Short mmCIF file of C-alpha atoms in Angstrom, two decimals:
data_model
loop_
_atom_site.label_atom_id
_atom_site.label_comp_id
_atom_site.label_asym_id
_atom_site.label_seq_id
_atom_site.Cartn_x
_atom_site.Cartn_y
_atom_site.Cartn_z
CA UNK A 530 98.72 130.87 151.51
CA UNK A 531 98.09 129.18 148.46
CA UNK A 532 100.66 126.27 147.75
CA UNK A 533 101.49 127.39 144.14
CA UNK A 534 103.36 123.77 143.50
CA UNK A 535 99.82 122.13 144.09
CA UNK A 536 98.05 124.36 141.96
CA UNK A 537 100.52 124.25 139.23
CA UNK A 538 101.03 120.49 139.06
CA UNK A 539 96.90 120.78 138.70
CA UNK A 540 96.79 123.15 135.70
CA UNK A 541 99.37 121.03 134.49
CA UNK A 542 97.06 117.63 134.56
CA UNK A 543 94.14 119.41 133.79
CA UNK A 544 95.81 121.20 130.54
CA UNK A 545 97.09 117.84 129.39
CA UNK A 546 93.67 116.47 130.01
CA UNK A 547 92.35 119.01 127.30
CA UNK A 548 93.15 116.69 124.42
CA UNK A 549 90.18 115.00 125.01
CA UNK A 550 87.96 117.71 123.07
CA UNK A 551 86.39 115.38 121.18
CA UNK A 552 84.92 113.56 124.19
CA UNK A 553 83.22 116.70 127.08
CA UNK A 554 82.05 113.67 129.36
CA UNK A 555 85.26 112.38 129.55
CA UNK A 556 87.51 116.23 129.78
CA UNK A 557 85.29 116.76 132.42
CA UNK A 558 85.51 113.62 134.62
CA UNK A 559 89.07 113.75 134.65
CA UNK A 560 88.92 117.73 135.58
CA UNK A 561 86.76 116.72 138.48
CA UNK A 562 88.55 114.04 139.58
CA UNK A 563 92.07 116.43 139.75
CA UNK A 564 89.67 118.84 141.24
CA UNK A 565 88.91 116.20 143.92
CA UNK A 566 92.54 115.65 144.70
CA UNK A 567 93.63 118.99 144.53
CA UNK A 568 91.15 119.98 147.33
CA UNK A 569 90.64 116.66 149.14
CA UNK A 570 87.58 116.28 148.87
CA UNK A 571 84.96 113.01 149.26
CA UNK A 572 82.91 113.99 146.48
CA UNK A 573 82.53 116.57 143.72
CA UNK A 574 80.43 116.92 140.16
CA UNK A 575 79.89 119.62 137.26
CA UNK A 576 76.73 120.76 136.62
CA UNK A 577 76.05 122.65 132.65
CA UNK A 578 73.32 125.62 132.72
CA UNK A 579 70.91 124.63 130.51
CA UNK A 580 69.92 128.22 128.14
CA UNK A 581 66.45 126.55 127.24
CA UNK A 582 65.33 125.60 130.40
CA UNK A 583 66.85 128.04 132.75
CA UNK A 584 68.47 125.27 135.01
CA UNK A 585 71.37 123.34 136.06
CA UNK A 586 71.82 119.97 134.80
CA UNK A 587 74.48 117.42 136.50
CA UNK A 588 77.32 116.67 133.55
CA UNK A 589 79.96 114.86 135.79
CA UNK A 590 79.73 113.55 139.12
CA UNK A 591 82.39 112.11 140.99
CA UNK A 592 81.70 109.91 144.29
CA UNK A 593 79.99 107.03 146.16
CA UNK A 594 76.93 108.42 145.00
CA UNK A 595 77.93 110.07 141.76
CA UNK A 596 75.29 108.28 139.50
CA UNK A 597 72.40 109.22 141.46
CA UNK A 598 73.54 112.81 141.38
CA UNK A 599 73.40 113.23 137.91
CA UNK A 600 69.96 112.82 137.63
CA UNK A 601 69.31 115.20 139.18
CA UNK A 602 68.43 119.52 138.01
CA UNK A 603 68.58 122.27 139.89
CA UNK A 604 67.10 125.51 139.53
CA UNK A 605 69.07 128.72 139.54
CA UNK A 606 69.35 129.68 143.71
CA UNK A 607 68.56 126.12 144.66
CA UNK A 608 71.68 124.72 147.04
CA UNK A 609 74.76 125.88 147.21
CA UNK A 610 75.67 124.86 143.44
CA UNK A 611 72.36 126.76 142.43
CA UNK A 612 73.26 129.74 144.40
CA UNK A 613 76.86 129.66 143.23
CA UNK A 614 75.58 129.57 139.69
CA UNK A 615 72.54 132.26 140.27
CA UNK A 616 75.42 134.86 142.18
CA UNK A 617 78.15 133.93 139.73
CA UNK A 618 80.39 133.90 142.87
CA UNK A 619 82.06 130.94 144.92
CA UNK A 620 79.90 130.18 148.29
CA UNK A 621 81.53 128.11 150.63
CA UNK A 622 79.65 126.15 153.18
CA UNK A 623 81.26 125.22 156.76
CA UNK A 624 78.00 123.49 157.73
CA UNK A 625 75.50 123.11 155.72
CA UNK A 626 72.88 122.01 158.44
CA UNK A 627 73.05 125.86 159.26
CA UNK A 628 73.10 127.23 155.54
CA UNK A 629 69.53 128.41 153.88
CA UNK A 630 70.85 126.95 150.76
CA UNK A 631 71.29 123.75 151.59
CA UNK A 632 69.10 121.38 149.43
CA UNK A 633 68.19 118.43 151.91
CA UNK A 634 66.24 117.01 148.87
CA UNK A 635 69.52 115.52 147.49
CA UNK A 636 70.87 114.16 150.54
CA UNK A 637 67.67 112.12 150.84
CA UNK A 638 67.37 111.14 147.23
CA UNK A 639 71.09 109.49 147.34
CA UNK A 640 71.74 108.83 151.07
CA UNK A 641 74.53 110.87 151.13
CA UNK A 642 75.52 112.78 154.12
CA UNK A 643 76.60 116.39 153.10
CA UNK A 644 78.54 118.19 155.73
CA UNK A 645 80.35 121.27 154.08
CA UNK A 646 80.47 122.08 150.65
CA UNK A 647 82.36 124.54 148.34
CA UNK A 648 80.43 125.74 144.53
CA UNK A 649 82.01 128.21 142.21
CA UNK A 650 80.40 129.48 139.29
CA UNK A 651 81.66 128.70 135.70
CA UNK A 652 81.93 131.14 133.16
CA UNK A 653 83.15 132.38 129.88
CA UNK A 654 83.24 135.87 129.02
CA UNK A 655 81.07 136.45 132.14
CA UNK A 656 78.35 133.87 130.11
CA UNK A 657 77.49 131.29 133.06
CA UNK A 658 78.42 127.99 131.35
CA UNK A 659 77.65 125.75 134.98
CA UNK A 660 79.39 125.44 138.44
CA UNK A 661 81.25 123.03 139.84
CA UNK A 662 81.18 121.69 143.11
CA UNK A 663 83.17 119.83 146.00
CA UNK A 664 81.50 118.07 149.14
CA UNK A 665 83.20 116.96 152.41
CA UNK A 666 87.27 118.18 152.79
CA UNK A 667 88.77 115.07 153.90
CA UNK A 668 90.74 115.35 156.92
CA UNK A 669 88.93 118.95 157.81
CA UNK A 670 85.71 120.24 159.03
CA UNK A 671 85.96 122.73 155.48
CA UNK A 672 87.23 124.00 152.93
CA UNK A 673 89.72 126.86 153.13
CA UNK A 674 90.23 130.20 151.72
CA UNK A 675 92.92 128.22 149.43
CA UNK A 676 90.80 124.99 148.38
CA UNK A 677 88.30 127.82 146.82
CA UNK A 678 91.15 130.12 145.00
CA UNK A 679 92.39 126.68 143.64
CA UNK A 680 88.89 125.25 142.47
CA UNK A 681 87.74 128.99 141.16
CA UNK A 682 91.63 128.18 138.43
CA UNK A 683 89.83 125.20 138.34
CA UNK A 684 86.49 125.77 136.84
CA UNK A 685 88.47 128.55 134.54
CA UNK A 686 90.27 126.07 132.87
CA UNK A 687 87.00 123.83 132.48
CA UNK A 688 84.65 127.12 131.51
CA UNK A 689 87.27 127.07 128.31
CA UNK A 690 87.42 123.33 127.60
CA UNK A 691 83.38 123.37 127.77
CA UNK A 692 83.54 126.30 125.33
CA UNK A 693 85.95 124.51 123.33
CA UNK A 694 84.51 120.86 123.53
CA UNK A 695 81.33 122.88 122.47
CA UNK A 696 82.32 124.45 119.61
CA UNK A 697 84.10 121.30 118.51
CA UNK A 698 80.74 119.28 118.70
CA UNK A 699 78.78 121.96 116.75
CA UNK A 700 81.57 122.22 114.16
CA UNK A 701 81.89 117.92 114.59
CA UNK A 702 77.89 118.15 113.39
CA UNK A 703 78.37 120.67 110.69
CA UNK A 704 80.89 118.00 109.10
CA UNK A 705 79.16 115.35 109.90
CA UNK A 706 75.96 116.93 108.06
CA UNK A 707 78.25 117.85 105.61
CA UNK A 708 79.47 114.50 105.10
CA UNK A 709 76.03 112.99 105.06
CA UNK A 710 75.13 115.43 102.10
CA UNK A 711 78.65 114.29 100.26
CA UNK A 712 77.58 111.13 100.86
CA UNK A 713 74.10 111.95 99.36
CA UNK A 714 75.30 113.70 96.65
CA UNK A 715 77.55 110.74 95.46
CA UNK A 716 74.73 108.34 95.83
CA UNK A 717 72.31 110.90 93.13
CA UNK A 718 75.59 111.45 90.99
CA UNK A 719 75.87 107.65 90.70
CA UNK A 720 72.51 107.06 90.56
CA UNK A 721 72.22 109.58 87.59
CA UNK A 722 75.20 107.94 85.95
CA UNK A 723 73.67 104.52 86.34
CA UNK A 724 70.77 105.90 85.18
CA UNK A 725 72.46 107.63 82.09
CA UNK A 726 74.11 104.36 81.62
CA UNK A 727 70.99 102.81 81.08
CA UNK A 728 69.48 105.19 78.70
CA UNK A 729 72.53 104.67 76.98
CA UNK A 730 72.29 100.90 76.82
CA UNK A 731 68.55 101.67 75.51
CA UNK A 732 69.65 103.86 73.38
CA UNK A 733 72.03 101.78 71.56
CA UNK A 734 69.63 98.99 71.77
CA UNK A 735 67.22 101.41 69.90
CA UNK A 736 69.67 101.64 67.13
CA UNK A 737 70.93 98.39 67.06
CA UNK A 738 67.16 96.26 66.92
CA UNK A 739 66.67 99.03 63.94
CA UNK A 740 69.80 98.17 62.41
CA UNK A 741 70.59 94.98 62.77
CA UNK A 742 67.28 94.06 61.32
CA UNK A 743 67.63 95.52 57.74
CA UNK A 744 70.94 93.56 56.80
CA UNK A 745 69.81 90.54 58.92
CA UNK A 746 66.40 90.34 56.63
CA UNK A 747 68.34 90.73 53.75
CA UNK A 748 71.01 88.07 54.82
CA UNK A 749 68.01 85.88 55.28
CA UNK A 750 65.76 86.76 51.88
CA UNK A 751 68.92 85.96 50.03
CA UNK A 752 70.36 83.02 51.56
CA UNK A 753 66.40 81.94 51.14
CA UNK A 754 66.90 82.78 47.30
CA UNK A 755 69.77 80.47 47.02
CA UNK A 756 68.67 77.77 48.51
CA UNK A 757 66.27 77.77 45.49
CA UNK A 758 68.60 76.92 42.96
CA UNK A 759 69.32 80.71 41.77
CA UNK A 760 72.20 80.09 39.42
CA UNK A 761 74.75 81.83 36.91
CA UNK A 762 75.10 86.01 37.53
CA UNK A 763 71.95 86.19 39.95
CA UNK A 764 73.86 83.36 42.36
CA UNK A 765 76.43 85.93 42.13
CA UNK A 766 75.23 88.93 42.99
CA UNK A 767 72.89 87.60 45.86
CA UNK A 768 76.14 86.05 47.16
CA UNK A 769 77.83 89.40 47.04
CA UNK A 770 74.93 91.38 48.90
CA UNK A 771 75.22 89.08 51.52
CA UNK A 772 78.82 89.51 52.20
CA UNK A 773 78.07 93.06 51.90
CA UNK A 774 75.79 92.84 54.55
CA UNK A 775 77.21 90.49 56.99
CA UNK A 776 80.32 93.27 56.59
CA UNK A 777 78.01 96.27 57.62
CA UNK A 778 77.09 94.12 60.40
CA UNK A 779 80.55 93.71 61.36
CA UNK A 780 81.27 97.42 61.24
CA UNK A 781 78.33 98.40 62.96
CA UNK A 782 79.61 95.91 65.81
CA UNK A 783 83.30 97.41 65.66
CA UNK A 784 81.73 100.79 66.24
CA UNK A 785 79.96 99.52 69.25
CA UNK A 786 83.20 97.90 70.71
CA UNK A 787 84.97 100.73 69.80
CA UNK A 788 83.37 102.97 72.00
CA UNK A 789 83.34 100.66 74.24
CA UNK A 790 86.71 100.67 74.98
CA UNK A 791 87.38 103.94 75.16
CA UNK A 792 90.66 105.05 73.59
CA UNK A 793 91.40 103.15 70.27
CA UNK A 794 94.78 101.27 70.00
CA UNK A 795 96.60 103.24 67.01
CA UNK A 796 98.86 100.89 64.54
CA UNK A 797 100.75 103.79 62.92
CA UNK A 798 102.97 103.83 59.81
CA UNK A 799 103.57 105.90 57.19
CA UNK A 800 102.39 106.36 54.02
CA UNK A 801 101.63 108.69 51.04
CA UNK A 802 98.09 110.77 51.57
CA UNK A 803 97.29 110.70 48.12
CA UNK A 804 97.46 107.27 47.68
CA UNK A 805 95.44 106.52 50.84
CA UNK A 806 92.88 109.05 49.49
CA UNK A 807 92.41 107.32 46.19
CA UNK A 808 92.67 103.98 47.91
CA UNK A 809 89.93 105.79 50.32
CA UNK A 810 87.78 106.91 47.46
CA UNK A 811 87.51 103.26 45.43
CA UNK A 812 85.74 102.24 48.84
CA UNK A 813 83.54 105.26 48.80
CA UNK A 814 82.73 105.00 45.18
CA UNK A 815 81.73 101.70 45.30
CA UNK A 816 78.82 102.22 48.37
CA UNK A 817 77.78 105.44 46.16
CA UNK A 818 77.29 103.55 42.77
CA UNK A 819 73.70 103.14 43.05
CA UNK A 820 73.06 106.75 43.90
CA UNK A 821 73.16 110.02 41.91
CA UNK A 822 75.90 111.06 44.17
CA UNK A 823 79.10 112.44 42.70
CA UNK A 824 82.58 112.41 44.79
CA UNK A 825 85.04 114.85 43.77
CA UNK A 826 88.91 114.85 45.09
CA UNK A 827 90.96 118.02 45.49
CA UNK A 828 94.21 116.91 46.56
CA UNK A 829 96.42 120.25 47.20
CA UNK A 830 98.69 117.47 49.40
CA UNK A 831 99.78 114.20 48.50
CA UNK A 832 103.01 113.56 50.82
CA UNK A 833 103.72 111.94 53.95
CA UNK A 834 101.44 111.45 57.16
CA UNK A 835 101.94 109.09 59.48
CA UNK A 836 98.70 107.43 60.73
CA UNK A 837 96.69 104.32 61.65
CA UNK A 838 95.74 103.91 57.59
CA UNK A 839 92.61 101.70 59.04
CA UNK A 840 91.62 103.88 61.79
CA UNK A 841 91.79 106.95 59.80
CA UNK A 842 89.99 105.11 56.82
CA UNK A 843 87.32 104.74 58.70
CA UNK A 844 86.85 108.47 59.77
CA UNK A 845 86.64 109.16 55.71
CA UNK A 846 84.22 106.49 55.04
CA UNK A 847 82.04 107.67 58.59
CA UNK A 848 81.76 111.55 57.13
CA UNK A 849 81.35 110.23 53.48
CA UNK A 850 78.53 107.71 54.70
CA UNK A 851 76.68 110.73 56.97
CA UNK A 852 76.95 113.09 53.86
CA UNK A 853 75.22 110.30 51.68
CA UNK A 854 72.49 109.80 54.21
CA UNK A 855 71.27 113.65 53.85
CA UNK A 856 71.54 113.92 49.97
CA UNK A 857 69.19 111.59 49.25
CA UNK A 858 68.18 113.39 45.91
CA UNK A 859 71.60 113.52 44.43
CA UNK A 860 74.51 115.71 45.19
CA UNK A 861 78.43 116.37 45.36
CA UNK A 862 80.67 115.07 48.41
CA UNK A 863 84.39 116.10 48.24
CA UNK A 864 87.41 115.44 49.91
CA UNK A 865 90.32 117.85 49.89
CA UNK A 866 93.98 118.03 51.52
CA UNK A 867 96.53 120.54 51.96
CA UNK A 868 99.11 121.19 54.42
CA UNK A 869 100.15 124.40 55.97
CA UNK A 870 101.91 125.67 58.95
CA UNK A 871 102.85 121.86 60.10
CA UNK A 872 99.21 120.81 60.03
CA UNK A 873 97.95 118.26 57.08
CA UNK A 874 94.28 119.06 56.53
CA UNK A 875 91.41 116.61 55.53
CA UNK A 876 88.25 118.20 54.48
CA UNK A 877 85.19 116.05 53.52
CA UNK A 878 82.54 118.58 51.95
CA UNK A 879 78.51 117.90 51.21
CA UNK A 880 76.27 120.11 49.00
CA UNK A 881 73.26 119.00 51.20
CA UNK A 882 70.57 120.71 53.34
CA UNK A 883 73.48 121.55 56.52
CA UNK A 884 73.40 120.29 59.98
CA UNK A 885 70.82 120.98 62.11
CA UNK A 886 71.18 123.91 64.53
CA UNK A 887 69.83 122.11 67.22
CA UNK A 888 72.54 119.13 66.81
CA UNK A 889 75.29 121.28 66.16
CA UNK A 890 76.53 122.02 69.90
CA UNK A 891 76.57 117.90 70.46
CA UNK A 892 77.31 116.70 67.11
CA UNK A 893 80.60 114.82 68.43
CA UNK A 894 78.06 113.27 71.83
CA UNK A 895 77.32 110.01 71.09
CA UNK A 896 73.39 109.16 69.87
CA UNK A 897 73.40 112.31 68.20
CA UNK A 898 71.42 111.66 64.93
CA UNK A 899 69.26 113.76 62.67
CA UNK A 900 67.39 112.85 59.75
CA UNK A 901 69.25 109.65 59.40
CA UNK A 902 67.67 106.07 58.75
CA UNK A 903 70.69 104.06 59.48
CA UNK A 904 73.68 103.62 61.55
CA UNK A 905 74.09 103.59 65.51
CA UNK A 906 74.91 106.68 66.51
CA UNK A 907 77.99 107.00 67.39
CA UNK A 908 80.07 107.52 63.98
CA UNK A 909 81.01 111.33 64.89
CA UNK A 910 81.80 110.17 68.45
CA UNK A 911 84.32 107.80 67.47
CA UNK A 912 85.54 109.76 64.38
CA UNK A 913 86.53 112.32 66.71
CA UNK A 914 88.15 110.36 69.29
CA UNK A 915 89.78 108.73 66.37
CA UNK A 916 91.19 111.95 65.14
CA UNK A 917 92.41 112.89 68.76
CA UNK A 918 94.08 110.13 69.57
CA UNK A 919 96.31 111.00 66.33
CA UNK A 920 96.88 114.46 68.31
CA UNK A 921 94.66 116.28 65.72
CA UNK A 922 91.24 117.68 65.73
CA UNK A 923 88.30 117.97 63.91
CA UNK A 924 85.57 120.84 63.75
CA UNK A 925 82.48 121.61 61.69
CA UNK A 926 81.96 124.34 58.88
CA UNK A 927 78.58 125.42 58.24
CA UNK A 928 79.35 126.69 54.58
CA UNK A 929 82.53 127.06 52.73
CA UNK A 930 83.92 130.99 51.31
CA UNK A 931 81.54 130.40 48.22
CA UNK A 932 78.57 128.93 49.92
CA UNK A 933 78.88 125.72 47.65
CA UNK A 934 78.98 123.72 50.39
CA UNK A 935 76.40 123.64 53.36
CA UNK A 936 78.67 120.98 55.71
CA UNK A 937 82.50 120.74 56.05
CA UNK A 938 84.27 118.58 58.15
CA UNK A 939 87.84 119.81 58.83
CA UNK A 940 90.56 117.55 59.92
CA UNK A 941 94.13 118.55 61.26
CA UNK A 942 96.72 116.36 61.68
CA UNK A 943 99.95 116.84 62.36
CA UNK A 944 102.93 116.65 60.26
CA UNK A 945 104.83 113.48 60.68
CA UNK A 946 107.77 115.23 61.72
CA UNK A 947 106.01 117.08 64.27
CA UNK A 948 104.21 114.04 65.77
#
């Protein structure tokens, strides 16, 4: 009779034992060596059937010899683990001096004298996955009708932890290729940033050697002109057009370190709109003097708005500077304001030739220039940060209702109430 405590304090180990899914060498060594105890036996191993080559290959083997063992392969019908495996049945060997089966071959390879034996097949699903096999009962001349029941529970239990340890190591590979092509993929996505980064930085270089150079060689030429004794109202004015380029330098720069840093730090008060328009304007009027540009005002709304009166004079003087750039024959650039539904609106209007249509989708991306021979590129960008960070927005009209104008910038800002 079976002795149903032994076998269940087995299939107790053994189940415990199949935590180690992650590691089939090691599931299985500790599955032989309960095996080994369960039965009594002086030696014992697991051999895996090998789809590709048709043969058995030695996983896990347990005893004086055990090393030597698992070099070895056997072919399907070769010993008693080769016919257990080629039968899919258990064979059980009293002597194996008398057995057919018996592969002397092994015994002389390891020195190991094999006197009975017991193999039962491993499967899954009736899909051979190996055999496993004890050698030598301890205290007997065999192995009984009960050592094989037991070690036939036995290899069930390790037919589903190979299947499982299996499945784990093909799904373990599938992440870890996965992984590897994360890992990939983050390398090219920071290469292409770093590489982005760079065209950026050439980019701006670009713009700023082009720049720079203009108001530098004037700063130069002038300070040159002084130095030769330039007196009275031409002293003056020279003086003057070098302050007003060393201050286009200096905005140019705060444009640069503006986007820089990413989200401008707001100062915020409040004042009247039309004042900071007109206030706005004297600015504007004064960079348009020498051209046969004309700025109109329209102010519908004149009351309170709460803003960053620097930040947000800046945005004006950006879209009045990129409307002079295109009207470089002459033309009209207005500003307008009215407020409805809780949202103050600044409009800055050009009569010129229009925006691009190829520019129009990334007009707000920085670099995005057309048809301009100054600045660096990044006025819109950080106009329309500018304008977000006071919770508004800005958008671009192609025409206005009586076609008068071919560019309108639109800003909303909230009321200050509503802020």
């Amino acid at each position: 009779m079976i002795n149903y405590k032994a076998t269940i304090d087995t299939l107790y180990k053994i189940n415990k034992f199949l935590g180690y899914i992650d590691d089939l060498n090691r599931l299985l060594t500790l599955i032989m060596q309960e095996a080994s105890k369960a039965v009594t036996a002086e030696a014992s191993s697991i051999a895996i059937y090998d789809q590709d080559e048709k043969n058995l290959k030695f996983t896990v083997a347990l005893g004086e010899k055990g090393e030597q063992i698992k070099t070895i392969k056997i072919e399907l019908g070769q010993g008693v683990i080769g016919a257990a495996a080629r039968d899919m049945k258990p064979v059980n060997i009293a002597d194996v001096t008398k057995h057919e089966n018996l592969n002397a071959n092994i015994d002389k390879k390891t020195g190991f004298k094999t006197k009975s034996v017991l193999a039962v097949p491993i499967m899954h699903n009736w899909k051979l996955i190996g055999a496993l096999e004890v050698i030598n009962k301890k205290n007997a001349d065999y192995f009984s009708r009960q050592d094989e029941e037991l070690l036939e529970i036995i290899a069930g239990q390790a037919a589903i932890a190979i299947e499982n340890a299996k499945l784990y190591q093909r799904l373990d590979k599938k992440h870890q290729a996965l992984l590897k092509k994360h890992k990939q993929l983050i390398e090219a996505q920071e290469k292409m940033i770093t590489m982005e980064r760079l065209s950026a930085i050439g980019k701006m270089a670009s713009y700023l050697v082009h720049d720079f150079k203009g108001p530098l060689t004037g700063v130069r030429g002038y300070a040159q002109l002084l130095d030769s004794k330039v007196s009275g109202e031409d002293k003056k004015n020279f003086i003057q057009i070098i302050i007003d380029s060393v201050d286009k330098l200096v905005g140019m720069i705060n444009e640069l370190l503006e986007f820089a840093r990413g989200e401008p730090k707001l100062d915020f008060s409040e004042c009247m709109l039309g004042d900071f328009i007109h206030d706005t304007c004297k600015i504007i009027e004064k960079d348009l003097q020498d051209n046969k540009i004309k700025l109109v005002k329209q102010l519908d709304y004149c009351g309170p708005v709460c803003i960053d009166k620097d930040k947000m004079r800046r945005v004006i003087i950006n879209l009045c500077s990129n409307a002079k750039e295109v009207l470089s024959k002459g033309g009209i650039i207005k500003i307008e304001t009215e407020c409805y539904y809780e949202k103050i609106t600044i409009k800055v209007s050009d009569d010129g030739p229009g925006v691009p249509d190829k520019i129009r989708k990334n007009l707000f991306e920085p670099f995005v220039t057309e048809g301009k021979s100054t600045g660096t590129g990044l006025g819109l960008a950080i106009v329309k940060k500018i304008v977000e960070s006071h919770k508004g927005s800005i958008y671009l009209n192609c025409s206005s209702p009586d076609d008068s104008f071919s560019t309108i910038f639109t800003i909303q800002l909230p009321e200050k109430d509503s802020q």
